[in-house]
XYZ file of C-alpha atoms in Angstrom:
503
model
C -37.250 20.425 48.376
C -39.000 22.932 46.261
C -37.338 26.388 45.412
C -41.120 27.598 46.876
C -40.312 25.712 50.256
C -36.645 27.152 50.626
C -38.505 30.798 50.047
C -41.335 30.971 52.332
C -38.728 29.357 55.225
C -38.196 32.210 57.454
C -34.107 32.048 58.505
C -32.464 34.141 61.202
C -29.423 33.729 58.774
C -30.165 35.611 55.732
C -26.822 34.231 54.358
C -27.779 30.508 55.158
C -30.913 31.021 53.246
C -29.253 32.419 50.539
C -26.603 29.923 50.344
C -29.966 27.744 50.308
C -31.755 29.134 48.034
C -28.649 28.956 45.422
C -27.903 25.359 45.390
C -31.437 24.382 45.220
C -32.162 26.769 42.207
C -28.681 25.354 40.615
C -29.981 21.960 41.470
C -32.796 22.597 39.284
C -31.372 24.308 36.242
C -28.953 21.045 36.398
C -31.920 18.748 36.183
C -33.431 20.485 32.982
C -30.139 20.081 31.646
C -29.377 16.606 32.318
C -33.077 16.230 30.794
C -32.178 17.759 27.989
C -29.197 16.083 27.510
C -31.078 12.799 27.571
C -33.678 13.973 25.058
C -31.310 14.991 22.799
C -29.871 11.588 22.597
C -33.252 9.843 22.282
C -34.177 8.707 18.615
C -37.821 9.030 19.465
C -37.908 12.969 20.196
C -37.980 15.653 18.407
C -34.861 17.622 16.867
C -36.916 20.313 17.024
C -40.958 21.696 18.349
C -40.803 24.315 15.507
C -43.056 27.699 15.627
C -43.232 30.551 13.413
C -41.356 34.100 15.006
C -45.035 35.350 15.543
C -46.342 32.352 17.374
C -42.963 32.623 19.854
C -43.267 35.979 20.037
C -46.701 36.227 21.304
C -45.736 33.927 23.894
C -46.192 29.674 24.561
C -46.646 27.696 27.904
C -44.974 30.617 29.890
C -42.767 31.452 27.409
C -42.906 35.587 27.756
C -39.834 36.908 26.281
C -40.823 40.857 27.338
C -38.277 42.459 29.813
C -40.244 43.088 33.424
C -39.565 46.292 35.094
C -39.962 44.124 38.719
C -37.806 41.174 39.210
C -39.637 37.496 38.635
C -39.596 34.197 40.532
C -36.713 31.921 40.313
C -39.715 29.463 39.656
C -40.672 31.365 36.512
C -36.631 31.446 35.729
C -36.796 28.033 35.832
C -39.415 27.581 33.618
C -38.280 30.194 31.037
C -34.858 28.123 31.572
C -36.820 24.884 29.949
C -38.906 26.781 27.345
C -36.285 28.243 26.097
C -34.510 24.635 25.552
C -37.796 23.057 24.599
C -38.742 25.675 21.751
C -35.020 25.720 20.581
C -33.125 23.421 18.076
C -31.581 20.035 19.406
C -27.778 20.694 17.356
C -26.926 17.710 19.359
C -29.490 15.251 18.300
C -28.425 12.298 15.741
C -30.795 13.269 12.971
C -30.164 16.686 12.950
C -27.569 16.953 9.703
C -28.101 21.283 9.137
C -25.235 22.520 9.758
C -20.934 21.697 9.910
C -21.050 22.356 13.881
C -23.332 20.002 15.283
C -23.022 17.033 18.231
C -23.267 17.667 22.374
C -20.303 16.826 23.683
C -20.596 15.801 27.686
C -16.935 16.977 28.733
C -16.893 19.753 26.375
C -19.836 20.861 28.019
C -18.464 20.513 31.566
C -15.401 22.616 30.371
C -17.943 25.304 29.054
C -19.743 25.479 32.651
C -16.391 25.867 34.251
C -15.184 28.757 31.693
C -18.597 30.824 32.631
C -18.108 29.741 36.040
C -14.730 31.223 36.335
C -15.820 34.195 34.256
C -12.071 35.013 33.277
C -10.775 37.465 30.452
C -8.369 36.132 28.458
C -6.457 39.967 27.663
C -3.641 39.100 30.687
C -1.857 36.442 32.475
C -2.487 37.596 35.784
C -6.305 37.190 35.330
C -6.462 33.859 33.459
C -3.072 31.579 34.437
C -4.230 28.831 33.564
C -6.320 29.569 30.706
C -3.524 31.304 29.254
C -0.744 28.455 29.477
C -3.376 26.058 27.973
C -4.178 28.130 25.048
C -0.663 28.343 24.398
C -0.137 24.421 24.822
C -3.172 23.651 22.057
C -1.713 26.013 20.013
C 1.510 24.483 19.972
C 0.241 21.317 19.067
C -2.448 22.411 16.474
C 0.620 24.364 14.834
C 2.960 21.376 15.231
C 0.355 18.695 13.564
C -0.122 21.195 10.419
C 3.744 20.643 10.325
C 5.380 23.765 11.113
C 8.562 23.640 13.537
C 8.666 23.738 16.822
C 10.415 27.173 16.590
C 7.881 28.569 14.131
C 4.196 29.609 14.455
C 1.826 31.452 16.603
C -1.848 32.136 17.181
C -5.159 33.315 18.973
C -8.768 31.727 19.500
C -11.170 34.001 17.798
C -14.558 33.802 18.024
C -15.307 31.742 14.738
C -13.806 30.949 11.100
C -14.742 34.631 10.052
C -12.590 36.319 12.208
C -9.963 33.960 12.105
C -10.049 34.958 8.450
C -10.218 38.129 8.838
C -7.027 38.215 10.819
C -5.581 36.542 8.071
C -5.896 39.237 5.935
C -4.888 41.841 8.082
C -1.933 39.884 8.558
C -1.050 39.977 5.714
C -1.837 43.710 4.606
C 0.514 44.469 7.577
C 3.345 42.286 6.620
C 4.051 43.758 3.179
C 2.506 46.768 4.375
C 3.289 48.129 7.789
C 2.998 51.834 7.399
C -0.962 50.983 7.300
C -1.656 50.289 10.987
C -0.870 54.265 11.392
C -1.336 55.830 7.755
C -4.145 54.018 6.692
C -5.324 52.832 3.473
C -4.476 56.078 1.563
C -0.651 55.310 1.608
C -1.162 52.111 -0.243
C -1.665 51.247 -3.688
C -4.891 48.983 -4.414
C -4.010 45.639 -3.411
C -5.455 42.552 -4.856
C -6.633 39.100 -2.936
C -7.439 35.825 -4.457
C -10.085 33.070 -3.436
C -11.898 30.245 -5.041
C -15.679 31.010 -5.989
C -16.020 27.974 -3.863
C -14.872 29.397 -0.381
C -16.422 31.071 2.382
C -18.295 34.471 1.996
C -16.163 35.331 4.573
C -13.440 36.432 2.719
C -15.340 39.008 0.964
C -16.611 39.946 4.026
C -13.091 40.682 5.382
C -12.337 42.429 2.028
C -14.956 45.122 2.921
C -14.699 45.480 6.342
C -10.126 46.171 6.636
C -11.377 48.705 3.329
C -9.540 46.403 0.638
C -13.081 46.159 -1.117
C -14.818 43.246 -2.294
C -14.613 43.741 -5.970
C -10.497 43.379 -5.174
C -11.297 39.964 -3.723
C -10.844 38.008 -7.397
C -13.032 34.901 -7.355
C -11.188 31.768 -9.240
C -12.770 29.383 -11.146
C -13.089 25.735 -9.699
C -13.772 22.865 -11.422
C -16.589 20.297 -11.077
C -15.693 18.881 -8.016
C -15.648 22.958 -6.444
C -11.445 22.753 -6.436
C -9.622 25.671 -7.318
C -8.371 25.240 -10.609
C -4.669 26.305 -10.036
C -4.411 27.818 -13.867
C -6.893 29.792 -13.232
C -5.562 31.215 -10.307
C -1.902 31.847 -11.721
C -3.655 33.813 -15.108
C -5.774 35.531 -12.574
C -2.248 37.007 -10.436
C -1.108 38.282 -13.895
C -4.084 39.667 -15.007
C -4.608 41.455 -11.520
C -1.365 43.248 -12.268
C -1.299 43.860 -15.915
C -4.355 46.191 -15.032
C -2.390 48.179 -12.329
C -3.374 46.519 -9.172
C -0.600 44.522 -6.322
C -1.375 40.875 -5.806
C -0.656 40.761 -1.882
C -2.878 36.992 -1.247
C -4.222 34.144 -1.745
C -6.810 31.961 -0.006
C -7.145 28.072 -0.164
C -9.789 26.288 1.085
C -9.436 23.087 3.053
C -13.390 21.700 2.849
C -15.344 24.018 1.141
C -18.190 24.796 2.638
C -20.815 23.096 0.537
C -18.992 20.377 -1.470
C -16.542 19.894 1.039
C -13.845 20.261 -1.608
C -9.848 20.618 -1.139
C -8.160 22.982 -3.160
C -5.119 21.879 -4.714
C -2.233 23.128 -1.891
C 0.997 22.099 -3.754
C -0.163 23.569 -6.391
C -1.079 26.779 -4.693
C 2.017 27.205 -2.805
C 4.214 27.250 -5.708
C 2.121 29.715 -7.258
C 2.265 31.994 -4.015
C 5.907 31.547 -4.008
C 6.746 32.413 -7.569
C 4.577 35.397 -6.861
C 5.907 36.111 -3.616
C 2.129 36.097 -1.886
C 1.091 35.383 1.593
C -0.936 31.875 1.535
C -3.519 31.506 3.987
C -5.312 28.001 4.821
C -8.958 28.095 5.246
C -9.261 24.913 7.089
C -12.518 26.064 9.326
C -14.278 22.759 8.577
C -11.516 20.776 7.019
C -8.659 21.173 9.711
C -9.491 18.263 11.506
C -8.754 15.977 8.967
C -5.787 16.475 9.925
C -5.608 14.567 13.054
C -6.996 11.664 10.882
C -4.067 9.052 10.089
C -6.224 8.292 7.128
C -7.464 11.565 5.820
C -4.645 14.187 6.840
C -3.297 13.762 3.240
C -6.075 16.006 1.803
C -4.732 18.364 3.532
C -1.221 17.757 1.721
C 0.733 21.073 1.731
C -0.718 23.121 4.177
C 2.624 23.412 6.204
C 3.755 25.924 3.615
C 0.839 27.605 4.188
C 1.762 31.245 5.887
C -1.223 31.219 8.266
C -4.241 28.511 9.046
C -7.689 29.078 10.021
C -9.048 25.814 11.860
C -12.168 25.736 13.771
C -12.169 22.279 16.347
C -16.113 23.268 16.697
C -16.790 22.074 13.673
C -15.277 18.521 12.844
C -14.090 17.801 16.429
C -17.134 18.176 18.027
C -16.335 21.344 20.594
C -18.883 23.405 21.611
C -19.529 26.405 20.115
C -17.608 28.729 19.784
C -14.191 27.328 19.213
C -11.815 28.420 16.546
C -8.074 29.254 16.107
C -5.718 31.569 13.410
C -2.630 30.010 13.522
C 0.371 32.285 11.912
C 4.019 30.778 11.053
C 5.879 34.316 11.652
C 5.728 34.026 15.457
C 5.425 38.228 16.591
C 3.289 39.088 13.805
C -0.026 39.068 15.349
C 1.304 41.373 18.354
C 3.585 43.852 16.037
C -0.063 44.070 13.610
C -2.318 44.750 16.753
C -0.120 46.052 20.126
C -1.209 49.325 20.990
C 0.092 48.705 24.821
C -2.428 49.996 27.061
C -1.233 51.200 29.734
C -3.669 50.057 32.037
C -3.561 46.343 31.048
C -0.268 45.883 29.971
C 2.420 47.065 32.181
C 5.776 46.287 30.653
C 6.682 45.743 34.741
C 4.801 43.781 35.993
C 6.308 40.803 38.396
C 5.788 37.857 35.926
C 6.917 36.917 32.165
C 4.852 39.831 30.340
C 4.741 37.983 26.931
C 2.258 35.704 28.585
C -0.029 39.016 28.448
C -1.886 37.581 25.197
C -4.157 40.490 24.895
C -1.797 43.198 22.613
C -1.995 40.009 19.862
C -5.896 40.395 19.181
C -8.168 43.226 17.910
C -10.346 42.328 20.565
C -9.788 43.395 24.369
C -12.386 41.215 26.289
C -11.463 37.623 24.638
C -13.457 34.665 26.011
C -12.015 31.846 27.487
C -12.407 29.179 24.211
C -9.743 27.299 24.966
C -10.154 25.176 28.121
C -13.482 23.473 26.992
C -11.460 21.896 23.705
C -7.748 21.319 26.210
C -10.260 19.482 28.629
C -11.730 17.358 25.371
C -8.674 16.441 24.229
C -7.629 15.390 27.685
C -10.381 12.916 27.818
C -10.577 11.179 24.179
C -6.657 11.840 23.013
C -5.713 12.254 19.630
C -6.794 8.481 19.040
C -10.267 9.577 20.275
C -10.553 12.320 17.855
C -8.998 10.650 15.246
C -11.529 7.850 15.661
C -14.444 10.212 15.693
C -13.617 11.791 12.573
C -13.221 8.702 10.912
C -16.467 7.985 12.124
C -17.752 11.226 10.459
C -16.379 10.212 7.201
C -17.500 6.804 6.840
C -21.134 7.519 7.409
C -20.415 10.548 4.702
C -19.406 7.241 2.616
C -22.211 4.827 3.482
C -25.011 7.759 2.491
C -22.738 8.279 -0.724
C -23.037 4.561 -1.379
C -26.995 4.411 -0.462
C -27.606 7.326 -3.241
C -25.786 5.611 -5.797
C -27.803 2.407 -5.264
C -31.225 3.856 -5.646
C -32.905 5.551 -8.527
C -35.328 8.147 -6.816
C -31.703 10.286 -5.760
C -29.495 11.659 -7.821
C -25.813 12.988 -6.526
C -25.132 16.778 -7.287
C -21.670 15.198 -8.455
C -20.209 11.277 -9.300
C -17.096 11.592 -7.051
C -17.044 9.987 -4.195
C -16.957 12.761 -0.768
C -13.729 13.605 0.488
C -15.402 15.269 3.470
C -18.626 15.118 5.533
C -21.256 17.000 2.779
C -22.909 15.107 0.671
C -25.074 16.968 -1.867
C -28.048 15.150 -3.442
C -31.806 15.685 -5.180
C -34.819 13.890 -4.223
C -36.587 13.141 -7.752
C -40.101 12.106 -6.924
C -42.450 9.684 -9.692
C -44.308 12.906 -10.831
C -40.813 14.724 -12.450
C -38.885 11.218 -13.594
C -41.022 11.029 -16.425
C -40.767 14.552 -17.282
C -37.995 15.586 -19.791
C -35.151 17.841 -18.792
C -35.571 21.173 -19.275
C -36.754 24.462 -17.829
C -40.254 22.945 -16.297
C -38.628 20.183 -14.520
C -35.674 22.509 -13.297
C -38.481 24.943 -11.697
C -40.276 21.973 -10.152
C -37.331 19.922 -8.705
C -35.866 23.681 -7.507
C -39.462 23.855 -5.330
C -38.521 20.459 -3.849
C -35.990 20.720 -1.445
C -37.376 23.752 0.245
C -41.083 22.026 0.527
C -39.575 18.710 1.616
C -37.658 20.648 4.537
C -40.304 22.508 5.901
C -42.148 19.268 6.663
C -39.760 17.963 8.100
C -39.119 21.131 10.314
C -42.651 20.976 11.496
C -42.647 16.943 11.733
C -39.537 17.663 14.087
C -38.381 14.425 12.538
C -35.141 15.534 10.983
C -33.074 19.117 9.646
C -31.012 18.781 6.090
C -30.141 21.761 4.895
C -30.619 23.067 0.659
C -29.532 25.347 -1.472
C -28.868 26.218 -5.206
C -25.060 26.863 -6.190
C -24.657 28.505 -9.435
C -26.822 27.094 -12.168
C -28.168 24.062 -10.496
C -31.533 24.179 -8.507
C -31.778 23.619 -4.595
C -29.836 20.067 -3.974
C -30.244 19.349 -0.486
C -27.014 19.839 1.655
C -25.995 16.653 4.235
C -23.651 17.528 7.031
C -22.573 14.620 8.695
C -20.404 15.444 11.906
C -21.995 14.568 14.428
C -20.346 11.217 15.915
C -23.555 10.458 17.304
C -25.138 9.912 14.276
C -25.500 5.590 12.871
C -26.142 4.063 10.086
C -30.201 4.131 10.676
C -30.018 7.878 11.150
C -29.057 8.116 7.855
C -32.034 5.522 6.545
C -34.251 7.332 8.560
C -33.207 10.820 6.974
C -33.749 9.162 3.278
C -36.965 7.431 3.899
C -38.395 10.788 5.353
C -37.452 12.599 2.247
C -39.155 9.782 0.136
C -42.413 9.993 2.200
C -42.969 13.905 2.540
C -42.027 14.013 -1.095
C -43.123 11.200 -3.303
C -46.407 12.106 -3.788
C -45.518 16.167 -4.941
């Protein structure tokens, strides 16, 4: 029956025709899901139908994204319900290789209806049981497999790698610097932070928004490969306080961002301990690694790490958003943020209070982000996702391998990847005669960007590009999406070749 039928049915029982109404209209939103689903899966369609802001703004098909004052049809819900889907980006779709979060995950999705269907707030126990005692159970284990002891560590879901560095930070301030949370800034002398040039702008970001500044953040050299050069970093410590300033910590980076590099930990550690710094673990896109018998060793010596950022919607395929600070002082994170409102947190209330996770974040509303990824990890185990990462890893390997054999690609670096990126230009016939120098640069910088938008409006494939330092846009291969084979990755190359060879 149609949603039209159920409506023009006249029912002594308004409920019953409400009741109606409702599971015919959630019927329907199901079905353009499920449809969805299926496209997204299909080689043949699109990853995206792409349109320019004006073109969507001036409205497509039904697509009217003004606010009425009267209240529509749940037919033209429905239909705004599958435009919206249509006109948007398929993350989950095996060709599309954009960005680190990517993949559609069919039980993580189920766990994501039932977290907006229970429409719980994750500042008390008494509101989210459940939710609560499973948060606590994944963080447990995420703290136990980056090797901390089973009476150490504690944590939060955030919502993403920037706040869960963020709270890093402040973490740290507070430790060495408690009087802050009440007298502010003023009573402390200008502290000092260290990060690769390499990492996420995130840290900077965090820098300017706790008031530390970003010119405090020091940025340390890496070396080819985008490592940390641990030298670098210990001249940069003494520097910092020969001119007057207080070294208070350091960031490593497990998977940079673009080169998917991992910062020397060992090396770091020791450095943080001669110096007596706090060592935090950005391990956003590299953390699950370590659930990977054969790749957790790139992650060698984050246990000494004093805190952890690691975001399972990135390598591990949970929907967005999904990501965790994990902190080895356990009472940190609630001495740093408790304020004890009175009306949430009642120090007598009828059940274990310190399951009252609320007083341990800066937010107060806190989404439920946990049961989605517990509910995951039910269903695939840790051999699951250990098997989908390597998965992730060896196609990184077998597009490494394909750029090396042919002569039309060159590889931003030799090495081989030690994580899902693989960086890369497209050289067409018109520039491989051309000498190096400033001309070619200019041309082959043009490239990428050209090459992309094609393939935007093709709907064929997304890659992302960029320029890093002196080199010009390389294009940018994310590969962690388990759906993706072999062929995907053919497919991506031979698009390249044919938008571009004739530029």
């Amino acid at each position: 029956p149609k949603l039209c039928h159920i409506i023009n049915i006249t029912h002594n029982n308004p409920l019953i025709h409400f009741l109606q109404l409702l599971t015919i209209f959630l019927q329907e939103v199901s079905n353009i899901l499920w449809a969805y689903i299926h496209k997204s899966n299909q080689r043949n369609s699109k990853v995206l139908d792409f349109h320019h802001p004006h073109q969507l703004k001036a409205g497509l098909e039904g697509l009217n994204m003004e606010l009425p004052d009267q209240p529509e049809t749940l037919e033209q819900i429905l239909v705004d319900c599958r435009d919206t889907l249509k006109y948007g980006v398929r993350t989950g779709h095996p060709r599309f290789f954009n960005q680190l979060s990517s993949g559609l995950d069919v039980v993580g999705l189920a766990g994501e209806w039932l977290t907006s269907t229970a429409n719980s707030n994750m500042f008390t126990y008494e509101v989210s049981p459940v939710f609560v005692l499973m948060e606590e159970v994944l963080l447990k284990k995420m703290q136990n497999i980056v090797g901390w002891l089973e009476d150490e560590g504690d944590g939060i879901f955030c919502p993403g790698g920037t706040i869960s560095n963020l709270y890093s930070i402040l973490l740290a301030r507070y430790h060495f610097y408690p009087e802050v949370k009440t007298r502010g800034m003023g009573a402390l002398p200008q502290l000092a932070l260290f990060t690769s040039e390499h990492s996420h702008y995130s840290l900077k970001k965090s820098a300017a928004v706790l008031g530390l500044g970003t010119d405090n953040m020091v940025m340390v050299k890496c070396d080819e490969r985008g490592k940390m050069i641990s030298a670098e970093l210990e001249a940069a410590i003494v520097s910092t306080k020969k001119k007057g300033l207080v070294p208070i910590y350091v960031n490593a980076t497990a998977g940079t961002t673009v080169y998917g590099a991992f910062d020397p930990l060992n090396d770091i550690a020791d450095i943080c301990h001669r110096h007596s710094l706090w060592m935090h673990v950005d391990a956003a896109w590299g953390g699950g690694l370590l659930i990977s018998d054969r790749h957790r060793m790139k992650l060698q010596g984050i246990e000494r790490a004093w805190s952890v950022t690691w975001n399972p919607h990135k390598m591990m395929g949970v929907p967005l958003q999904c990501s965790a600070i994990l902190v080895k002082k356990r009472g940190l994170l609630k001495e740093c943020n408790e304020l004890g409102a009175e009306y949430l947190f009642q120090k007598d209330k009828h059940y274990d209070v310190s399951y009252d996770t609320g007083d341990k974040s800066i937010q107060c509303g806190r989404h439920v982000d946990a049961f989605k990824f517990w509910l995951m990890w039910k269903a695939k185990g840790s051999e699951g996702f250990e098997a989908q990462i390597n998965k992730c890893l060896e196609n990184a390997e077998y597009l490494y391998d394909q750029l090396q054999r042919r002569t039309d690609f060159k590889l931003v670096f030799d090495s081989k990847p030690e994580h899902c990126t693989v960086c890369f230009w497209y050289t067409p016939p018109s520039l491989r005669c051309l000498p190096a120098g400033p001309e070619k640069e200019a041309k082959l910088h043009q490239l990428a960007p050209w090459i992309k938008a094609r393939m935007m409006e093709k709907g064929s494939a997304m890659v992302g590009y960029q320029p890093l330092g002196g080199k010009v846009n390389f294009f940018r291969c994310v590969l962690s999406n388990p759906a993706t084979q072999q062929e995907d990755i053919d497919f991506l190359l031979d698009q390249i070749v044919q938008l571009g060879q004739y530029l």
